[in-house]
Amino acid sequence: MRKVLPASILVVMLGLYVALSGAVWKQQERARLEVPAGYVIPSKFSRVLALGQQGLLSDFLFLKTITFVGGRIGSGMPLSEDDWRFVEHSLDVVTDLDPYFKDPYVLTEGLLAWDAGLIAEANQLLAKGMAYRTDDWQLPFFIGFNQFYFLKDFTAATESLMVAARLPGSPSYLKTLAARIGYYGDKSKTALLFLQELVAEADDPLMRARLQKRLQVLEGSVVMEEALDRFVEDQGRNPEKLVELIETGYLEKFPVEPYGGTWIFNKEGRVFSTSRFVDGFVPQEKD
């Protein structure tokens, strides 16, 4: 009976939490938006409170975390720095309680790295997962992407990809991708291959939609970078402005920029947007 009681308590807590969350969502939207992120009980205390049911408590805390993020995003409310720290600490505790649980690591990559910009923290959580999920090639793959795309550390990214390539079930293109990093550097075409894999792994509908939006904008960047490369090869110079690619026939039209920004480029041939590919971008009105 003593073994059944803790699990029963946690199941009841989980049921109450889901029920209350639903009521708040439907009836008290304003109050829901004003609810603070809350406090995360440190792992050493959470293990004690779990009463031997670490896996169940891990599931409960993970559900609480994704419900919190979904509530903020679904209401169009940007997460504050405190909110993101709550998410980070929650995922840290979730993976301490159950380090073999895959979903928190995917969420770490999809949210902490992309949305929060907490690259070091995301890589630390992913490295924790590698210590337990020793045959999971996707964890070093995610770390490699962060090193490549956000940190611009191409040497470290190549090494991480080679680690991933040696693990069971890894796709054959990883070694080629590692070589591509060394050759192309931070071109959008390389990032596109990383992001396609991340989208394929995203089970949560909200996160998948956000990643697909980024995938769309990267696909647009690739089209424009390829047109820019052809222009430079033929003309021996960079265009004055990107619109020159259309005027000279290298590009039919600008791809849609789903974040609402304006396409720009740098002298290295990278195409960006003034939105920085972030939701909630508000274009500045011209005087």
Short mmCIF file of C-alpha atoms in Angstrom, two decimals:
data_model
loop_
_atom_site.label_atom_id
_atom_site.label_comp_id
_atom_site.label_asym_id
_atom_site.label_seq_id
_atom_site.Cartn_x
_atom_site.Cartn_y
_atom_site.Cartn_z
CA MET A 1 0.00 0.00 0.00
CA ARG A 2 2.86 2.41 0.78
CA LYS A 3 4.19 1.98 -2.76
CA VAL A 4 0.83 2.75 -4.35
CA LEU A 5 0.03 5.86 -2.30
CA PRO A 6 2.73 8.22 -3.66
CA ALA A 7 1.83 7.45 -7.27
CA SER A 8 -1.85 7.92 -6.49
CA ILE A 9 -1.15 11.30 -4.93
CA LEU A 10 0.81 12.43 -7.97
CA VAL A 11 -1.91 11.23 -10.34
CA VAL A 12 -4.51 13.21 -8.37
CA MET A 13 -2.22 16.27 -8.40
CA LEU A 14 -1.79 15.94 -12.15
CA GLY A 15 -5.53 15.65 -12.69
CA LEU A 16 -6.23 18.69 -10.54
CA TYR A 17 -3.56 20.67 -12.33
CA VAL A 18 -4.97 19.88 -15.78
CA ALA A 19 -8.54 20.63 -14.65
CA LEU A 20 -7.60 23.94 -13.07
CA SER A 21 -5.50 24.92 -16.08
CA GLY A 22 -8.45 24.29 -18.36
CA ALA A 23 -10.77 26.39 -16.21
CA VAL A 24 -8.33 29.28 -16.08
CA TRP A 25 -7.74 29.07 -19.83
CA LYS A 26 -11.43 29.31 -20.68
CA GLN A 27 -12.73 31.70 -18.05
CA GLN A 28 -9.90 33.87 -16.78
CA GLU A 29 -7.63 34.74 -19.68
CA ARG A 30 -6.45 38.03 -18.19
CA ALA A 31 -5.61 36.38 -14.87
CA ARG A 32 -3.82 33.58 -16.71
CA LEU A 33 -1.57 36.06 -18.48
CA GLU A 34 -0.65 37.72 -15.19
CA VAL A 35 0.31 34.49 -13.44
CA PRO A 36 4.08 34.53 -12.78
CA ALA A 37 6.33 31.73 -13.92
CA GLY A 38 6.61 30.35 -10.42
CA TYR A 39 9.31 28.60 -8.44
CA VAL A 40 11.02 25.37 -9.41
CA ILE A 41 11.91 23.05 -6.54
CA PRO A 42 15.61 22.07 -6.89
CA SER A 43 16.36 18.56 -8.07
CA LYS A 44 17.75 17.29 -4.77
CA PHE A 45 14.47 18.14 -3.04
CA SER A 46 12.30 17.03 -5.96
CA ARG A 47 13.82 13.55 -5.78
CA VAL A 48 12.80 13.32 -2.12
CA LEU A 49 9.30 14.65 -2.80
CA ALA A 50 8.87 12.15 -5.63
CA LEU A 51 8.79 9.34 -3.06
CA GLY A 52 10.35 6.90 -5.50
CA GLN A 53 8.18 8.01 -8.43
CA GLN A 54 10.72 10.21 -10.22
CA GLY A 55 9.42 9.30 -13.67
CA LEU A 56 5.86 10.29 -12.84
CA LEU A 57 6.92 13.57 -11.24
CA SER A 58 9.13 14.27 -14.26
CA ASP A 59 6.12 13.80 -16.55
CA PHE A 60 4.02 16.12 -14.37
CA LEU A 61 6.63 18.90 -14.32
CA PHE A 62 7.17 18.58 -18.06
CA LEU A 63 3.44 18.91 -18.71
CA LYS A 64 3.36 21.95 -16.44
CA THR A 65 6.23 23.52 -18.38
CA ILE A 66 4.80 23.03 -21.86
CA THR A 67 1.37 24.19 -20.66
CA PHE A 68 2.94 27.37 -19.29
CA VAL A 69 4.81 28.08 -22.53
CA GLY A 70 1.76 27.23 -24.63
CA GLY A 71 -0.37 29.60 -22.58
CA ARG A 72 2.01 32.49 -23.11
CA ILE A 73 2.55 31.86 -26.82
CA GLY A 74 -1.07 31.00 -27.57
CA SER A 75 -2.15 34.35 -26.12
CA GLY A 76 0.45 36.30 -28.08
CA MET A 77 2.30 37.24 -24.90
CA PRO A 78 6.11 37.17 -25.25
CA LEU A 79 7.97 35.30 -22.55
CA SER A 80 10.05 37.48 -20.25
CA GLU A 81 13.57 36.70 -19.12
CA ASP A 82 12.14 35.36 -15.84
CA ASP A 83 9.73 33.17 -17.80
CA TRP A 84 12.57 31.66 -19.82
CA ARG A 85 14.62 31.05 -16.68
CA PHE A 86 11.62 29.22 -15.23
CA VAL A 87 11.46 27.06 -18.37
CA GLU A 88 15.20 26.40 -18.24
CA HIS A 89 15.17 25.42 -14.56
CA SER A 90 12.07 23.29 -15.06
CA LEU A 91 13.67 21.33 -17.90
CA ASP A 92 16.81 20.92 -15.81
CA VAL A 93 14.79 19.40 -12.96
CA VAL A 94 12.72 17.27 -15.35
CA THR A 95 15.87 15.77 -16.85
CA ASP A 96 17.46 15.31 -13.43
CA LEU A 97 14.44 13.28 -12.34
CA ASP A 98 14.40 11.26 -15.56
CA PRO A 99 17.51 11.82 -17.70
CA TYR A 100 16.35 9.22 -20.25
CA PHE A 101 13.17 11.19 -21.11
CA LYS A 102 13.64 12.34 -24.75
CA ASP A 103 10.97 15.04 -25.11
CA PRO A 104 12.57 17.60 -22.75
CA TYR A 105 15.75 17.57 -24.84
CA VAL A 106 13.81 18.23 -28.05
CA LEU A 107 11.95 21.05 -26.29
CA THR A 108 15.28 22.39 -25.04
CA GLU A 109 16.54 22.70 -28.60
CA GLY A 110 13.29 24.06 -30.00
CA LEU A 111 12.67 26.68 -27.31
CA LEU A 112 15.72 27.46 -25.18
CA ALA A 113 18.13 27.69 -28.09
CA TRP A 114 15.88 29.24 -30.74
CA ASP A 115 13.44 31.41 -28.79
CA ALA A 116 15.23 32.24 -25.55
CA GLY A 117 18.75 32.48 -26.94
CA LEU A 118 20.06 30.47 -23.97
CA ILE A 119 22.58 28.60 -26.07
CA ALA A 120 25.05 27.65 -23.32
CA GLU A 121 22.23 26.46 -21.08
CA ALA A 122 20.65 24.46 -23.90
CA ASN A 123 23.95 22.78 -24.77
CA GLN A 124 24.52 21.94 -21.11
CA LEU A 125 21.14 20.21 -20.89
CA LEU A 126 21.78 18.36 -24.15
CA ALA A 127 25.20 17.26 -22.90
CA LYS A 128 23.52 15.90 -19.78
CA GLY A 129 21.26 13.84 -22.00
CA MET A 130 24.24 12.49 -23.94
CA ALA A 131 25.64 11.01 -20.71
CA TYR A 132 22.52 8.84 -20.36
CA ARG A 133 21.11 8.46 -23.86
CA THR A 134 24.46 7.25 -25.14
CA ASP A 135 23.09 5.84 -28.42
CA ASP A 136 20.98 8.88 -29.31
CA TRP A 137 22.69 10.59 -32.25
CA GLN A 138 20.28 13.52 -32.22
CA LEU A 139 21.61 15.05 -29.00
CA PRO A 140 25.14 15.71 -30.34
CA PHE A 141 23.44 16.70 -33.60
CA PHE A 142 21.47 19.42 -31.77
CA ILE A 143 24.62 20.58 -29.97
CA GLY A 144 26.42 20.72 -33.30
CA PHE A 145 23.66 22.85 -34.77
CA ASN A 146 23.87 25.32 -31.89
CA GLN A 147 27.64 25.53 -32.25
CA PHE A 148 27.29 26.06 -35.99
CA TYR A 149 24.29 28.39 -36.25
CA PHE A 150 24.32 30.42 -33.05
CA LEU A 151 27.93 30.31 -31.83
CA LYS A 152 29.63 30.23 -35.27
CA ASP A 153 32.12 27.72 -33.87
CA PHE A 154 32.50 25.62 -37.01
CA THR A 155 35.32 23.46 -35.64
CA ALA A 156 33.31 22.42 -32.58
CA ALA A 157 30.21 21.90 -34.73
CA THR A 158 32.11 19.58 -37.06
CA GLU A 159 33.38 17.55 -34.10
CA SER A 160 29.86 17.24 -32.64
CA LEU A 161 28.50 16.07 -35.99
CA MET A 162 31.21 13.45 -36.27
CA VAL A 163 30.25 12.18 -32.80
CA ALA A 164 26.63 11.96 -33.96
CA ALA A 165 27.65 10.23 -37.20
CA ARG A 166 29.31 7.38 -35.28
CA LEU A 167 26.16 6.54 -33.28
CA PRO A 168 23.64 3.85 -34.31
CA GLY A 169 20.85 4.93 -36.62
CA SER A 170 22.46 8.21 -37.62
CA PRO A 171 21.77 9.31 -41.21
CA SER A 172 24.55 8.84 -43.72
CA TYR A 173 24.56 12.53 -44.67
CA LEU A 174 26.01 13.65 -41.31
CA LYS A 175 29.61 13.21 -42.43
CA THR A 176 28.85 15.16 -45.59
CA LEU A 177 27.16 17.85 -43.50
CA ALA A 178 30.25 18.09 -41.31
CA ALA A 179 32.38 18.63 -44.40
CA ARG A 180 29.88 21.19 -45.73
CA ILE A 181 30.29 23.28 -42.57
CA GLY A 182 34.00 23.52 -43.20
CA TYR A 183 33.44 24.54 -46.82
CA TYR A 184 30.34 26.74 -46.75
CA GLY A 185 30.60 28.10 -43.21
CA ASP A 186 27.38 29.67 -42.01
CA LYS A 187 25.43 29.72 -45.27
CA SER A 188 21.67 29.23 -44.86
CA LYS A 189 21.75 26.03 -46.94
CA THR A 190 23.67 24.27 -44.19
CA ALA A 191 21.30 25.52 -41.49
CA LEU A 192 18.37 24.27 -43.56
CA LEU A 193 19.56 20.66 -43.27
CA PHE A 194 19.78 20.96 -39.49
CA LEU A 195 16.35 22.52 -39.16
CA GLN A 196 14.66 19.92 -41.37
CA GLU A 197 15.78 17.25 -38.91
CA LEU A 198 14.57 19.28 -35.93
CA VAL A 199 11.12 19.74 -37.52
CA ALA A 200 10.91 16.00 -38.15
CA GLU A 201 11.52 15.33 -34.45
CA ALA A 202 9.02 17.88 -33.10
CA ASP A 203 5.92 16.13 -31.73
CA ASP A 204 4.34 19.15 -30.04
CA PRO A 205 2.05 20.94 -32.57
CA LEU A 206 2.90 24.42 -31.29
CA MET A 207 6.65 23.87 -31.48
CA ARG A 208 6.35 22.17 -34.87
CA ALA A 209 4.44 25.19 -36.24
CA ARG A 210 7.10 27.60 -34.97
CA LEU A 211 9.92 25.49 -36.43
CA GLN A 212 8.14 25.17 -39.77
CA LYS A 213 7.88 28.95 -39.89
CA ARG A 214 11.65 29.17 -39.39
CA LEU A 215 12.10 26.49 -42.03
CA GLN A 216 10.08 28.60 -44.47
CA VAL A 217 12.24 31.66 -43.86
CA LEU A 218 15.47 29.66 -44.20
CA GLU A 219 14.23 28.21 -47.49
CA GLY A 220 13.69 31.79 -48.66
CA SER A 221 17.20 32.70 -47.53
CA VAL A 222 18.65 29.80 -49.51
CA VAL A 223 16.86 30.87 -52.71
CA MET A 224 18.18 34.41 -52.33
CA GLU A 225 21.72 33.37 -51.42
CA GLU A 226 21.91 31.14 -54.49
CA ALA A 227 20.73 34.04 -56.67
CA LEU A 228 23.25 36.31 -54.95
CA ASP A 229 26.06 33.82 -55.61
CA ARG A 230 25.15 33.67 -59.32
CA PHE A 231 25.10 37.46 -59.53
CA VAL A 232 28.52 37.80 -57.90
CA GLU A 233 29.99 35.07 -60.11
CA ASP A 234 28.70 36.73 -63.30
CA GLN A 235 29.12 40.40 -62.39
CA GLY A 236 32.22 40.20 -60.20
CA ARG A 237 30.66 42.35 -57.51
CA ASN A 238 27.90 42.43 -54.91
CA PRO A 239 24.63 44.11 -55.89
CA GLU A 240 23.98 47.58 -54.53
CA LYS A 241 20.69 46.33 -53.08
CA LEU A 242 18.90 42.99 -53.17
CA VAL A 243 16.26 44.41 -55.52
CA GLU A 244 19.01 44.45 -58.18
CA LEU A 245 18.73 40.64 -58.26
CA ILE A 246 15.17 41.05 -59.54
CA GLU A 247 16.01 43.90 -61.90
CA THR A 248 18.77 41.84 -63.56
CA GLY A 249 16.74 38.62 -63.76
CA TYR A 250 18.62 36.56 -61.18
CA LEU A 251 15.54 36.41 -58.96
CA GLU A 252 11.89 36.44 -60.04
CA LYS A 253 10.58 37.90 -56.78
CA PHE A 254 11.48 38.09 -53.12
CA PRO A 255 10.40 35.06 -51.06
CA VAL A 256 7.78 35.69 -48.41
CA GLU A 257 9.31 36.76 -45.09
CA PRO A 258 6.76 35.31 -42.61
CA TYR A 259 8.02 37.41 -39.70
CA GLY A 260 7.27 40.70 -41.48
CA GLY A 261 10.83 41.97 -41.87
CA THR A 262 12.84 43.19 -44.87
CA TRP A 263 15.47 41.04 -46.57
CA ILE A 264 19.07 42.28 -46.27
CA PHE A 265 22.51 40.78 -46.98
CA ASN A 266 26.14 41.13 -45.91
CA LYS A 267 29.41 41.10 -47.83
CA GLU A 268 29.94 37.40 -47.06
CA GLY A 269 26.83 36.53 -49.06
CA ARG A 270 24.54 35.73 -46.13
CA VAL A 271 20.92 36.83 -46.43
CA PHE A 272 19.12 37.98 -43.29
CA SER A 273 15.98 39.85 -42.34
CA THR A 274 15.46 42.97 -40.26
CA SER A 275 13.02 40.90 -38.17
CA ARG A 276 15.89 38.63 -37.07
CA PHE A 277 13.33 35.84 -37.67
CA VAL A 278 11.55 36.60 -34.38
CA ASP A 279 7.78 36.59 -33.80
CA GLY A 280 6.29 39.89 -32.75
CA PHE A 281 8.51 42.02 -35.01
CA VAL A 282 6.99 45.45 -35.66
CA PRO A 283 8.33 47.25 -38.76
CA GLN A 284 9.51 50.79 -38.11
CA GLU A 285 7.49 53.42 -39.94
CA LYS A 286 9.48 55.59 -42.30
CA ASP A 287 9.34 59.33 -41.79
#
